[in-house]
Amino acid sequence: MGVLMHGKSAVVTGGAQGIGLAIGKALAQQGANVALVDVDPRRAAEAAEQLSTEVSSQVVGLGCDVTDEEAVRAAVGGAVAEFGRLDVWVNNAGITRDASLRKMGVADFEAVMNVHLKGSWLGVRAAADVMREAGSGSIVNMSSLSGKSGNPGQSNYSAAKAGIVGLTKSAAKELARRGVRVNAVQPGLIRTAMTEAMPPEVFAAREADIPMKRAGTTDEVAQAVLFLASDMSSYITGAVLEVGGGRYM
Ligand code: NAI
């Protein structure tokens, strides 16, 4: 347990499991009050209940579909009502609908763009409304190395993740003079439910391509987000931090 985030309040979207839950845990372990936001309110509540038993700060679970403008505003309002302030907003919610260009339908493209790109934009906009007034805050957006390198079968996902970099930089430039920082993280191959869906031989081949010769853990991504969320990165904005074991240097 540390005190890096003592007295701060943070929201993590897609926080019920995987990388989002690890981020929520890392922030809470450093003293932040945390709202785990997820499209599935029951899983958000269960994750929050479990995490509460491990930390001394407050952890709540909130239901919110990040593609829904009103729901995102309500999540911001909910966190402010619960904790009295909003210091950190992490746009982490994500889905995949992988398919080759030949097979991918418009619905697969739109679903992925909506959750990642529109969802992140809605989150940035709603969080910025509160942070701008407060004169401080840190927003962290979850991009991916797929957004930099492209990935076969992920034309929708890679486009959305590259779009998140543009969103991050534009928002960073707009909000810098208001004391609000906006940064992105680009994880490489991380072991979660999302990547466990990959065939084991594909996963192993991807690992072999990584200079560090292994997938990363959710905690390793969470530590990078914690750095960007905290005052340790007080002079960093518009940055894109790779967490990929040396992939795509
Ligand atoms: P995951 O599938 O384990 O968790 C994603 C969470 O987002 C789930 O709890 C899900 O319910 C939630 N979610 C999905 N749609 C939502 C919506 N419309 N509104 C609110 N919540 C929603 O995924 P994982 O692996 O933890 O990924 C988290 C983020 O990290 C995603 O943005 C993903 O693209 C990104 N990422 C993951 C990598 C990996 O190797 N696992 C690599 C690079 C980036």
PDB file of C-alpha atoms and ligand atoms in Angstrom:
ATOM      1  CA  MET A   1       0.000   0.000   0.000  1.00  0.00           C
ATOM      2  CA  GLY A   2       1.219   3.498  -0.847  1.00  0.00           C
ATOM      3  CA  VAL A   3       0.004   7.079  -0.695  1.00  0.00           C
ATOM      4  CA  LEU A   4       0.684   8.289  -4.236  1.00  0.00           C
ATOM      5  CA  MET A   5      -3.044   8.801  -4.900  1.00  0.00           C
ATOM      6  CA  HIS A   6      -4.176   9.620  -1.364  1.00  0.00           C
ATOM      7  CA  GLY A   7      -7.355  11.732  -1.358  1.00  0.00           C
ATOM      8  CA  LYS A   8      -7.793  11.407  -5.112  1.00  0.00           C
ATOM      9  CA  SER A   9     -10.799   9.973  -6.928  1.00  0.00           C
ATOM     10  CA  ALA A  10     -10.557   7.819 -10.054  1.00  0.00           C
ATOM     11  CA  VAL A  11     -12.885   6.184 -12.562  1.00  0.00           C
ATOM     12  CA  VAL A  12     -11.842   3.207 -14.687  1.00  0.00           C
ATOM     13  CA  THR A  13     -14.113   2.098 -17.528  1.00  0.00           C
ATOM     14  CA  GLY A  14     -14.223  -1.595 -18.346  1.00  0.00           C
ATOM     15  CA  GLY A  15     -13.149  -1.998 -14.731  1.00  0.00           C
ATOM     16  CA  ALA A  16     -14.896  -5.267 -13.876  1.00  0.00           C
ATOM     17  CA  GLN A  17     -12.047  -7.486 -15.080  1.00  0.00           C
ATOM     18  CA  GLY A  18      -8.700  -7.723 -16.843  1.00  0.00           C
ATOM     19  CA  ILE A  19      -6.531  -4.651 -17.320  1.00  0.00           C
ATOM     20  CA  GLY A  20      -9.241  -2.285 -16.048  1.00  0.00           C
ATOM     21  CA  LEU A  21      -9.576  -4.116 -12.752  1.00  0.00           C
ATOM     22  CA  ALA A  22      -5.783  -4.190 -12.352  1.00  0.00           C
ATOM     23  CA  ILE A  23      -5.712  -0.422 -12.925  1.00  0.00           C
ATOM     24  CA  GLY A  24      -8.468   0.105 -10.357  1.00  0.00           C
ATOM     25  CA  LYS A  25      -6.516  -1.997  -7.892  1.00  0.00           C
ATOM     26  CA  ALA A  26      -3.231  -0.168  -8.498  1.00  0.00           C
ATOM     27  CA  LEU A  27      -4.930   3.206  -7.967  1.00  0.00           C
ATOM     28  CA  ALA A  28      -6.804   2.029  -4.867  1.00  0.00           C
ATOM     29  CA  GLN A  29      -3.647   0.495  -3.377  1.00  0.00           C
ATOM     30  CA  GLN A  30      -2.134   3.982  -3.602  1.00  0.00           C
ATOM     31  CA  GLY A  31      -5.050   5.476  -1.680  1.00  0.00           C
ATOM     32  CA  ALA A  32      -7.432   6.608  -4.429  1.00  0.00           C
ATOM     33  CA  ASN A  33     -11.168   6.199  -4.100  1.00  0.00           C
ATOM     34  CA  VAL A  34     -12.098   4.243  -7.216  1.00  0.00           C
ATOM     35  CA  ALA A  35     -15.228   3.699  -9.287  1.00  0.00           C
ATOM     36  CA  LEU A  36     -15.068   0.568 -11.433  1.00  0.00           C
ATOM     37  CA  VAL A  37     -17.398   1.256 -14.352  1.00  0.00           C
ATOM     38  CA  ASP A  38     -18.582  -1.521 -16.643  1.00  0.00           C
ATOM     39  CA  VAL A  39     -21.358  -2.287 -19.107  1.00  0.00           C
ATOM     40  CA  ASP A  40     -22.292  -5.156 -16.796  1.00  0.00           C
ATOM     41  CA  PRO A  41     -23.377  -3.535 -13.488  1.00  0.00           C
ATOM     42  CA  ARG A  42     -23.471  -6.841 -11.603  1.00  0.00           C
ATOM     43  CA  ARG A  43     -19.852  -7.694 -12.454  1.00  0.00           C
ATOM     44  CA  ALA A  44     -18.806  -4.106 -11.688  1.00  0.00           C
ATOM     45  CA  ALA A  45     -20.431  -4.363  -8.252  1.00  0.00           C
ATOM     46  CA  GLU A  46     -18.880  -7.766  -7.546  1.00  0.00           C
ATOM     47  CA  ALA A  47     -15.405  -6.607  -8.568  1.00  0.00           C
ATOM     48  CA  ALA A  48     -15.765  -3.490  -6.419  1.00  0.00           C
ATOM     49  CA  GLU A  49     -16.930  -5.500  -3.433  1.00  0.00           C
ATOM     50  CA  GLN A  50     -13.950  -7.842  -3.714  1.00  0.00           C
ATOM     51  CA  LEU A  51     -11.424  -5.031  -4.186  1.00  0.00           C
ATOM     52  CA  SER A  52     -12.878  -3.122  -1.211  1.00  0.00           C
ATOM     53  CA  THR A  53     -11.813  -5.965   1.050  1.00  0.00           C
ATOM     54  CA  GLU A  54      -8.184  -5.566  -0.092  1.00  0.00           C
ATOM     55  CA  VAL A  55      -7.702  -1.789   0.230  1.00  0.00           C
ATOM     56  CA  SER A  56      -8.467   0.929   2.752  1.00  0.00           C
ATOM     57  CA  SER A  57      -9.954   3.447   0.284  1.00  0.00           C
ATOM     58  CA  GLN A  58     -13.515   3.383  -1.067  1.00  0.00           C
ATOM     59  CA  VAL A  59     -14.293   1.293  -4.154  1.00  0.00           C
ATOM     60  CA  VAL A  60     -17.685   1.335  -5.877  1.00  0.00           C
ATOM     61  CA  GLY A  61     -19.011  -0.412  -8.974  1.00  0.00           C
ATOM     62  CA  LEU A  62     -21.135   1.500 -11.478  1.00  0.00           C
ATOM     63  CA  GLY A  63     -22.984   0.248 -14.544  1.00  0.00           C
ATOM     64  CA  CYS A  64     -22.309   2.284 -17.690  1.00  0.00           C
ATOM     65  CA  ASP A  65     -22.185   1.550 -21.398  1.00  0.00           C
ATOM     66  CA  VAL A  66     -19.418   3.837 -22.658  1.00  0.00           C
ATOM     67  CA  THR A  67     -21.114   4.198 -26.051  1.00  0.00           C
ATOM     68  CA  ASP A  68     -24.076   5.931 -24.366  1.00  0.00           C
ATOM     69  CA  GLU A  69     -23.560   9.686 -23.981  1.00  0.00           C
ATOM     70  CA  GLU A  70     -25.968  10.068 -21.072  1.00  0.00           C
ATOM     71  CA  ALA A  71     -24.626   7.011 -19.274  1.00  0.00           C
ATOM     72  CA  VAL A  72     -21.069   8.375 -19.473  1.00  0.00           C
ATOM     73  CA  ARG A  73     -22.173  11.731 -18.073  1.00  0.00           C
ATOM     74  CA  ALA A  74     -24.031   9.847 -15.336  1.00  0.00           C
ATOM     75  CA  ALA A  75     -20.860   7.900 -14.476  1.00  0.00           C
ATOM     76  CA  VAL A  76     -18.926  11.159 -14.101  1.00  0.00           C
ATOM     77  CA  GLY A  77     -21.760  12.537 -11.954  1.00  0.00           C
ATOM     78  CA  GLY A  78     -21.882   9.324  -9.949  1.00  0.00           C
ATOM     79  CA  ALA A  79     -18.179   9.442  -9.132  1.00  0.00           C
ATOM     80  CA  VAL A  80     -18.353  13.112  -8.152  1.00  0.00           C
ATOM     81  CA  ALA A  81     -21.441  12.436  -5.996  1.00  0.00           C
ATOM     82  CA  GLU A  82     -19.753   9.475  -4.332  1.00  0.00           C
ATOM     83  CA  PHE A  83     -16.273  10.922  -3.767  1.00  0.00           C
ATOM     84  CA  GLY A  84     -16.771  14.704  -4.063  1.00  0.00           C
ATOM     85  CA  ARG A  85     -14.200  15.119  -6.851  1.00  0.00           C
ATOM     86  CA  LEU A  86     -12.781  13.564 -10.015  1.00  0.00           C
ATOM     87  CA  ASP A  87      -9.012  13.485 -10.478  1.00  0.00           C
ATOM     88  CA  VAL A  88      -8.439  10.538 -12.806  1.00  0.00           C
ATOM     89  CA  TRP A  89     -10.473   9.088 -15.659  1.00  0.00           C
ATOM     90  CA  VAL A  90      -9.218   5.976 -17.461  1.00  0.00           C
ATOM     91  CA  ASN A  91     -10.839   5.055 -20.793  1.00  0.00           C
ATOM     92  CA  ASN A  92     -10.132   1.331 -20.816  1.00  0.00           C
ATOM     93  CA  ALA A  93     -13.357  -0.442 -21.869  1.00  0.00           C
ATOM     94  CA  GLY A  94     -12.861  -2.530 -24.973  1.00  0.00           C
ATOM     95  CA  ILE A  95     -14.085  -5.328 -27.196  1.00  0.00           C
ATOM     96  CA  THR A  96     -12.747  -7.165 -30.222  1.00  0.00           C
ATOM     97  CA  ARG A  97     -14.615  -8.343 -33.312  1.00  0.00           C
ATOM     98  CA  ASP A  98     -11.690  -9.773 -35.296  1.00  0.00           C
ATOM     99  CA  ALA A  99     -12.161 -10.866 -38.911  1.00  0.00           C
ATOM    100  CA  SER A 100     -10.380 -10.500 -42.222  1.00  0.00           C
ATOM    101  CA  LEU A 101     -11.490  -7.652 -44.477  1.00  0.00           C
ATOM    102  CA  ARG A 102     -13.174 -10.268 -46.615  1.00  0.00           C
ATOM    103  CA  LYS A 103     -15.332 -11.429 -43.700  1.00  0.00           C
ATOM    104  CA  MET A 104     -15.722  -8.358 -41.493  1.00  0.00           C
ATOM    105  CA  GLY A 105     -19.168  -6.789 -41.613  1.00  0.00           C
ATOM    106  CA  VAL A 106     -20.089  -3.161 -41.015  1.00  0.00           C
ATOM    107  CA  ALA A 107     -21.631  -4.160 -37.677  1.00  0.00           C
ATOM    108  CA  ASP A 108     -18.232  -5.509 -36.497  1.00  0.00           C
ATOM    109  CA  PHE A 109     -16.536  -2.294 -37.602  1.00  0.00           C
ATOM    110  CA  GLU A 110     -19.108  -0.059 -35.932  1.00  0.00           C
ATOM    111  CA  ALA A 111     -19.261  -2.023 -32.674  1.00  0.00           C
ATOM    112  CA  VAL A 112     -15.493  -1.741 -32.190  1.00  0.00           C
ATOM    113  CA  MET A 113     -15.291   1.916 -33.238  1.00  0.00           C
ATOM    114  CA  ASN A 114     -18.185   2.745 -30.911  1.00  0.00           C
ATOM    115  CA  VAL A 115     -16.779   1.159 -27.776  1.00  0.00           C
ATOM    116  CA  HIS A 116     -13.145   2.215 -28.234  1.00  0.00           C
ATOM    117  CA  LEU A 117     -13.182   5.493 -30.123  1.00  0.00           C
ATOM    118  CA  LYS A 118     -16.601   6.995 -29.457  1.00  0.00           C
ATOM    119  CA  GLY A 119     -16.513   5.634 -25.894  1.00  0.00           C
ATOM    120  CA  SER A 120     -13.118   7.218 -25.226  1.00  0.00           C
ATOM    121  CA  TRP A 121     -14.202  10.492 -26.795  1.00  0.00           C
ATOM    122  CA  LEU A 122     -17.348  10.602 -24.654  1.00  0.00           C
ATOM    123  CA  GLY A 123     -15.242   9.821 -21.579  1.00  0.00           C
ATOM    124  CA  VAL A 124     -12.641  12.485 -22.348  1.00  0.00           C
ATOM    125  CA  ARG A 125     -15.341  15.078 -22.973  1.00  0.00           C
ATOM    126  CA  ALA A 126     -17.371  14.327 -19.850  1.00  0.00           C
ATOM    127  CA  ALA A 127     -14.347  14.026 -17.536  1.00  0.00           C
ATOM    128  CA  ALA A 128     -12.836  17.203 -18.994  1.00  0.00           C
ATOM    129  CA  ASP A 129     -15.975  19.151 -18.073  1.00  0.00           C
ATOM    130  CA  VAL A 130     -15.334  18.480 -14.384  1.00  0.00           C
ATOM    131  CA  MET A 131     -11.520  18.616 -14.481  1.00  0.00           C
ATOM    132  CA  ARG A 132     -11.397  21.888 -16.430  1.00  0.00           C
ATOM    133  CA  GLU A 133     -13.431  23.573 -13.695  1.00  0.00           C
ATOM    134  CA  ALA A 134     -11.247  22.048 -10.989  1.00  0.00           C
ATOM    135  CA  GLY A 135      -8.089  23.156 -12.836  1.00  0.00           C
ATOM    136  CA  SER A 136      -6.504  19.722 -12.548  1.00  0.00           C
ATOM    137  CA  GLY A 137      -6.898  16.116 -13.567  1.00  0.00           C
ATOM    138  CA  SER A 138      -5.359  13.268 -15.508  1.00  0.00           C
ATOM    139  CA  ILE A 139      -7.052  11.302 -18.276  1.00  0.00           C
ATOM    140  CA  VAL A 140      -5.474   8.074 -19.524  1.00  0.00           C
ATOM    141  CA  ASN A 141      -6.660   6.408 -22.718  1.00  0.00           C
ATOM    142  CA  MET A 142      -6.050   2.755 -23.520  1.00  0.00           C
ATOM    143  CA  SER A 143      -4.659   2.481 -27.027  1.00  0.00           C
ATOM    144  CA  SER A 144      -2.737  -0.587 -28.215  1.00  0.00           C
ATOM    145  CA  LEU A 145       0.394  -1.407 -30.173  1.00  0.00           C
ATOM    146  CA  SER A 146      -2.114  -2.722 -32.756  1.00  0.00           C
ATOM    147  CA  GLY A 147      -2.958   0.926 -33.385  1.00  0.00           C
ATOM    148  CA  LYS A 148       0.653   1.575 -34.341  1.00  0.00           C
ATOM    149  CA  SER A 149       1.614  -1.576 -36.209  1.00  0.00           C
ATOM    150  CA  GLY A 150      -1.729  -2.806 -37.517  1.00  0.00           C
ATOM    151  CA  ASN A 151      -2.715  -6.431 -37.121  1.00  0.00           C
ATOM    152  CA  PRO A 152      -4.201  -8.790 -39.688  1.00  0.00           C
ATOM    153  CA  GLY A 153      -7.843  -9.402 -38.800  1.00  0.00           C
ATOM    154  CA  GLN A 154      -8.025  -6.220 -36.727  1.00  0.00           C
ATOM    155  CA  SER A 155      -8.714  -3.470 -39.257  1.00  0.00           C
ATOM    156  CA  ASN A 156     -11.546  -2.198 -37.024  1.00  0.00           C
ATOM    157  CA  TYR A 157      -9.599  -2.455 -33.729  1.00  0.00           C
ATOM    158  CA  SER A 158      -6.315  -1.044 -35.102  1.00  0.00           C
ATOM    159  CA  ALA A 159      -8.166   1.906 -36.647  1.00  0.00           C
ATOM    160  CA  ALA A 160      -9.928   2.633 -33.364  1.00  0.00           C
ATOM    161  CA  LYS A 161      -6.703   2.328 -31.353  1.00  0.00           C
ATOM    162  CA  ALA A 162      -4.846   4.651 -33.753  1.00  0.00           C
ATOM    163  CA  GLY A 163      -7.780   7.057 -33.510  1.00  0.00           C
ATOM    164  CA  ILE A 164      -7.407   7.101 -29.738  1.00  0.00           C
ATOM    165  CA  VAL A 165      -3.865   8.487 -30.197  1.00  0.00           C
ATOM    166  CA  GLY A 166      -5.236  11.420 -32.225  1.00  0.00           C
ATOM    167  CA  LEU A 167      -7.965  11.985 -29.659  1.00  0.00           C
ATOM    168  CA  THR A 168      -5.373  11.935 -26.858  1.00  0.00           C
ATOM    169  CA  LYS A 169      -3.122  14.503 -28.528  1.00  0.00           C
ATOM    170  CA  SER A 170      -5.964  16.877 -29.485  1.00  0.00           C
ATOM    171  CA  ALA A 171      -7.461  16.737 -26.008  1.00  0.00           C
ATOM    172  CA  ALA A 172      -4.001  17.176 -24.441  1.00  0.00           C
ATOM    173  CA  LYS A 173      -3.442  20.356 -26.473  1.00  0.00           C
ATOM    174  CA  GLU A 174      -6.885  21.736 -25.608  1.00  0.00           C
ATOM    175  CA  LEU A 175      -6.742  20.992 -21.904  1.00  0.00           C
ATOM    176  CA  ALA A 176      -3.068  21.619 -21.060  1.00  0.00           C
ATOM    177  CA  ARG A 177      -3.548  25.237 -20.005  1.00  0.00           C
ATOM    178  CA  ARG A 178      -6.415  24.155 -17.747  1.00  0.00           C
ATOM    179  CA  GLY A 179      -4.127  21.864 -15.764  1.00  0.00           C
ATOM    180  CA  VAL A 180      -5.622  18.698 -17.232  1.00  0.00           C
ATOM    181  CA  ARG A 181      -3.219  16.116 -18.687  1.00  0.00           C
ATOM    182  CA  VAL A 182      -4.241  13.524 -21.294  1.00  0.00           C
ATOM    183  CA  ASN A 183      -1.999  10.581 -22.147  1.00  0.00           C
ATOM    184  CA  ALA A 184      -2.301   7.168 -23.771  1.00  0.00           C
ATOM    185  CA  VAL A 185      -0.882   3.735 -23.076  1.00  0.00           C
ATOM    186  CA  GLN A 186      -0.138   1.211 -25.812  1.00  0.00           C
ATOM    187  CA  PRO A 187       0.052  -2.290 -24.343  1.00  0.00           C
ATOM    188  CA  GLY A 188       1.435  -5.109 -26.437  1.00  0.00           C
ATOM    189  CA  LEU A 189       0.390  -8.685 -25.818  1.00  0.00           C
ATOM    190  CA  ILE A 190      -1.178  -8.942 -22.351  1.00  0.00           C
ATOM    191  CA  ARG A 191      -2.610 -12.105 -20.837  1.00  0.00           C
ATOM    192  CA  THR A 192      -6.355 -11.447 -20.287  1.00  0.00           C
ATOM    193  CA  ALA A 193      -9.739 -12.886 -21.313  1.00  0.00           C
ATOM    194  CA  MET A 194      -9.411 -10.864 -24.541  1.00  0.00           C
ATOM    195  CA  THR A 195      -6.197 -12.603 -25.603  1.00  0.00           C
ATOM    196  CA  GLU A 196      -7.086 -15.986 -24.117  1.00  0.00           C
ATOM    197  CA  ALA A 197      -9.601 -16.191 -26.976  1.00  0.00           C
ATOM    198  CA  MET A 198      -6.583 -16.530 -29.328  1.00  0.00           C
ATOM    199  CA  PRO A 199      -5.540 -20.047 -30.410  1.00  0.00           C
ATOM    200  CA  PRO A 200      -2.578 -21.125 -28.180  1.00  0.00           C
ATOM    201  CA  GLU A 201      -0.210 -21.517 -31.157  1.00  0.00           C
ATOM    202  CA  VAL A 202      -0.974 -17.963 -32.326  1.00  0.00           C
ATOM    203  CA  PHE A 203      -0.384 -16.666 -28.783  1.00  0.00           C
ATOM    204  CA  ALA A 204       2.949 -18.543 -28.593  1.00  0.00           C
ATOM    205  CA  ALA A 205       4.039 -17.198 -31.993  1.00  0.00           C
ATOM    206  CA  ARG A 206       3.235 -13.646 -30.886  1.00  0.00           C
ATOM    207  CA  GLU A 207       5.229 -14.136 -27.685  1.00  0.00           C
ATOM    208  CA  ALA A 208       8.224 -15.419 -29.649  1.00  0.00           C
ATOM    209  CA  ASP A 209       8.241 -12.136 -31.648  1.00  0.00           C
ATOM    210  CA  ILE A 210       8.556  -9.996 -28.515  1.00  0.00           C
ATOM    211  CA  PRO A 211      12.140  -9.036 -27.552  1.00  0.00           C
ATOM    212  CA  MET A 212      11.388  -9.859 -23.892  1.00  0.00           C
ATOM    213  CA  LYS A 213       9.974 -13.226 -25.074  1.00  0.00           C
ATOM    214  CA  ARG A 214       6.824 -13.117 -22.977  1.00  0.00           C
ATOM    215  CA  ALA A 215       3.374 -11.594 -22.753  1.00  0.00           C
ATOM    216  CA  GLY A 216       2.873  -8.826 -20.207  1.00  0.00           C
ATOM    217  CA  THR A 217       0.669  -8.942 -17.128  1.00  0.00           C
ATOM    218  CA  THR A 218      -2.311  -6.752 -16.324  1.00  0.00           C
ATOM    219  CA  ASP A 219      -0.360  -5.384 -13.346  1.00  0.00           C
ATOM    220  CA  GLU A 220       2.467  -4.270 -15.638  1.00  0.00           C
ATOM    221  CA  VAL A 221      -0.002  -2.202 -17.682  1.00  0.00           C
ATOM    222  CA  ALA A 222      -1.594  -0.890 -14.490  1.00  0.00           C
ATOM    223  CA  GLN A 223       1.757   0.420 -13.195  1.00  0.00           C
ATOM    224  CA  ALA A 224       2.210   2.489 -16.366  1.00  0.00           C
ATOM    225  CA  VAL A 225      -1.307   3.899 -16.005  1.00  0.00           C
ATOM    226  CA  LEU A 226      -0.646   4.665 -12.332  1.00  0.00           C
ATOM    227  CA  PHE A 227       2.434   6.672 -13.342  1.00  0.00           C
ATOM    228  CA  LEU A 228       0.438   8.710 -15.878  1.00  0.00           C
ATOM    229  CA  ALA A 229      -2.487   9.130 -13.457  1.00  0.00           C
ATOM    230  CA  SER A 230      -0.299  10.345 -10.596  1.00  0.00           C
ATOM    231  CA  ASP A 231       1.669  13.547 -10.036  1.00  0.00           C
ATOM    232  CA  MET A 232       4.830  11.574 -10.822  1.00  0.00           C
ATOM    233  CA  SER A 233       4.071  12.469 -14.458  1.00  0.00           C
ATOM    234  CA  SER A 234       3.104  16.110 -13.744  1.00  0.00           C
ATOM    235  CA  TYR A 235       4.981  17.474 -16.808  1.00  0.00           C
ATOM    236  CA  ILE A 236       3.839  14.762 -19.223  1.00  0.00           C
ATOM    237  CA  THR A 237       0.865  15.293 -21.514  1.00  0.00           C
ATOM    238  CA  GLY A 238      -0.024  14.070 -24.993  1.00  0.00           C
ATOM    239  CA  ALA A 239       2.403  11.183 -24.553  1.00  0.00           C
ATOM    240  CA  VAL A 240       1.904   7.642 -25.795  1.00  0.00           C
ATOM    241  CA  LEU A 241       3.609   5.137 -23.524  1.00  0.00           C
ATOM    242  CA  GLU A 242       4.351   1.693 -24.948  1.00  0.00           C
ATOM    243  CA  VAL A 243       4.083  -1.255 -22.567  1.00  0.00           C
ATOM    244  CA  GLY A 244       5.078  -4.028 -24.898  1.00  0.00           C
ATOM    245  CA  GLY A 245       8.272  -5.761 -23.787  1.00  0.00           C
ATOM    246  CA  GLY A 246      10.167  -4.066 -26.612  1.00  0.00           C
ATOM    247  CA  ARG A 247       7.763  -4.896 -29.423  1.00  0.00           C
ATOM    248  CA  TYR A 248       7.812  -2.458 -32.405  1.00  0.00           C
ATOM    249  CA  MET A 249      10.756  -0.344 -31.273  1.00  0.00           C
TER     250      MET A 249
HETATM  251  P1  NAI B   1     -11.344  -7.636 -21.164  1.00  0.00           P
HETATM  252  O1  NAI B   1     -12.236  -8.155 -22.220  1.00  0.00           O
HETATM  253  O2  NAI B   1     -10.766  -8.589 -20.159  1.00  0.00           O
HETATM  254  O3  NAI B   1     -12.100  -6.466 -20.357  1.00  0.00           O
HETATM  255  C1  NAI B   1     -12.792  -5.455 -21.016  1.00  0.00           C
HETATM  256  C2  NAI B   1     -13.884  -4.924 -20.103  1.00  0.00           C
HETATM  257  O4  NAI B   1     -14.565  -3.872 -20.815  1.00  0.00           O
HETATM  258  C3  NAI B   1     -14.931  -5.983 -19.741  1.00  0.00           C
HETATM  259  O5  NAI B   1     -15.178  -5.992 -18.352  1.00  0.00           O
HETATM  260  C4  NAI B   1     -16.162  -5.538 -20.521  1.00  0.00           C
HETATM  261  O6  NAI B   1     -17.410  -5.864 -19.901  1.00  0.00           O
HETATM  262  C5  NAI B   1     -15.947  -4.029 -20.586  1.00  0.00           C
HETATM  263  N1  NAI B   1     -16.725  -3.411 -21.673  1.00  0.00           N
HETATM  264  C6  NAI B   1     -16.893  -3.855 -22.932  1.00  0.00           C
HETATM  265  N2  NAI B   1     -17.732  -3.053 -23.611  1.00  0.00           N
HETATM  266  C7  NAI B   1     -18.090  -2.052 -22.760  1.00  0.00           C
HETATM  267  C8  NAI B   1     -18.937  -0.923 -22.868  1.00  0.00           C
HETATM  268  N3  NAI B   1     -19.601  -0.648 -24.003  1.00  0.00           N
HETATM  269  N4  NAI B   1     -19.077  -0.106 -21.801  1.00  0.00           N
HETATM  270  C9  NAI B   1     -18.435  -0.375 -20.634  1.00  0.00           C
HETATM  271  N5  NAI B   1     -17.624  -1.447 -20.468  1.00  0.00           N
HETATM  272  C10 NAI B   1     -17.449  -2.273 -21.514  1.00  0.00           C
HETATM  273  O7  NAI B   1     -10.199  -6.850 -21.930  1.00  0.00           O
HETATM  274  P2  NAI B   1      -8.715  -6.421 -21.493  1.00  0.00           P
HETATM  275  O8  NAI B   1      -7.761  -7.321 -22.173  1.00  0.00           O
HETATM  276  O9  NAI B   1      -8.637  -6.205 -20.041  1.00  0.00           O
HETATM  277  O10 NAI B   1      -8.605  -5.015 -22.258  1.00  0.00           O
HETATM  278  C11 NAI B   1      -8.775  -3.772 -21.632  1.00  0.00           C
HETATM  279  C12 NAI B   1      -8.318  -2.691 -22.597  1.00  0.00           C
HETATM  280  O11 NAI B   1      -6.945  -2.888 -22.931  1.00  0.00           O
HETATM  281  C13 NAI B   1      -9.098  -2.669 -23.910  1.00  0.00           C
HETATM  282  O12 NAI B   1      -9.277  -1.335 -24.335  1.00  0.00           O
HETATM  283  C14 NAI B   1      -8.157  -3.404 -24.846  1.00  0.00           C
HETATM  284  O13 NAI B   1      -8.396  -3.055 -26.177  1.00  0.00           O
HETATM  285  C15 NAI B   1      -6.806  -2.910 -24.355  1.00  0.00           C
HETATM  286  N6  NAI B   1      -5.681  -3.732 -24.731  1.00  0.00           N
HETATM  287  C16 NAI B   1      -5.606  -5.064 -24.383  1.00  0.00           C
HETATM  288  C17 NAI B   1      -4.524  -5.820 -24.776  1.00  0.00           C
HETATM  289  C18 NAI B   1      -4.397  -7.246 -24.418  1.00  0.00           C
HETATM  290  O14 NAI B   1      -3.433  -7.888 -24.922  1.00  0.00           O
HETATM  291  N7  NAI B   1      -5.255  -7.827 -23.615  1.00  0.00           N
HETATM  292  C19 NAI B   1      -3.420  -5.226 -25.550  1.00  0.00           C
HETATM  293  C20 NAI B   1      -3.596  -3.845 -25.864  1.00  0.00           C
HETATM  294  C21 NAI B   1      -4.699  -3.131 -25.444  1.00  0.00           C
END
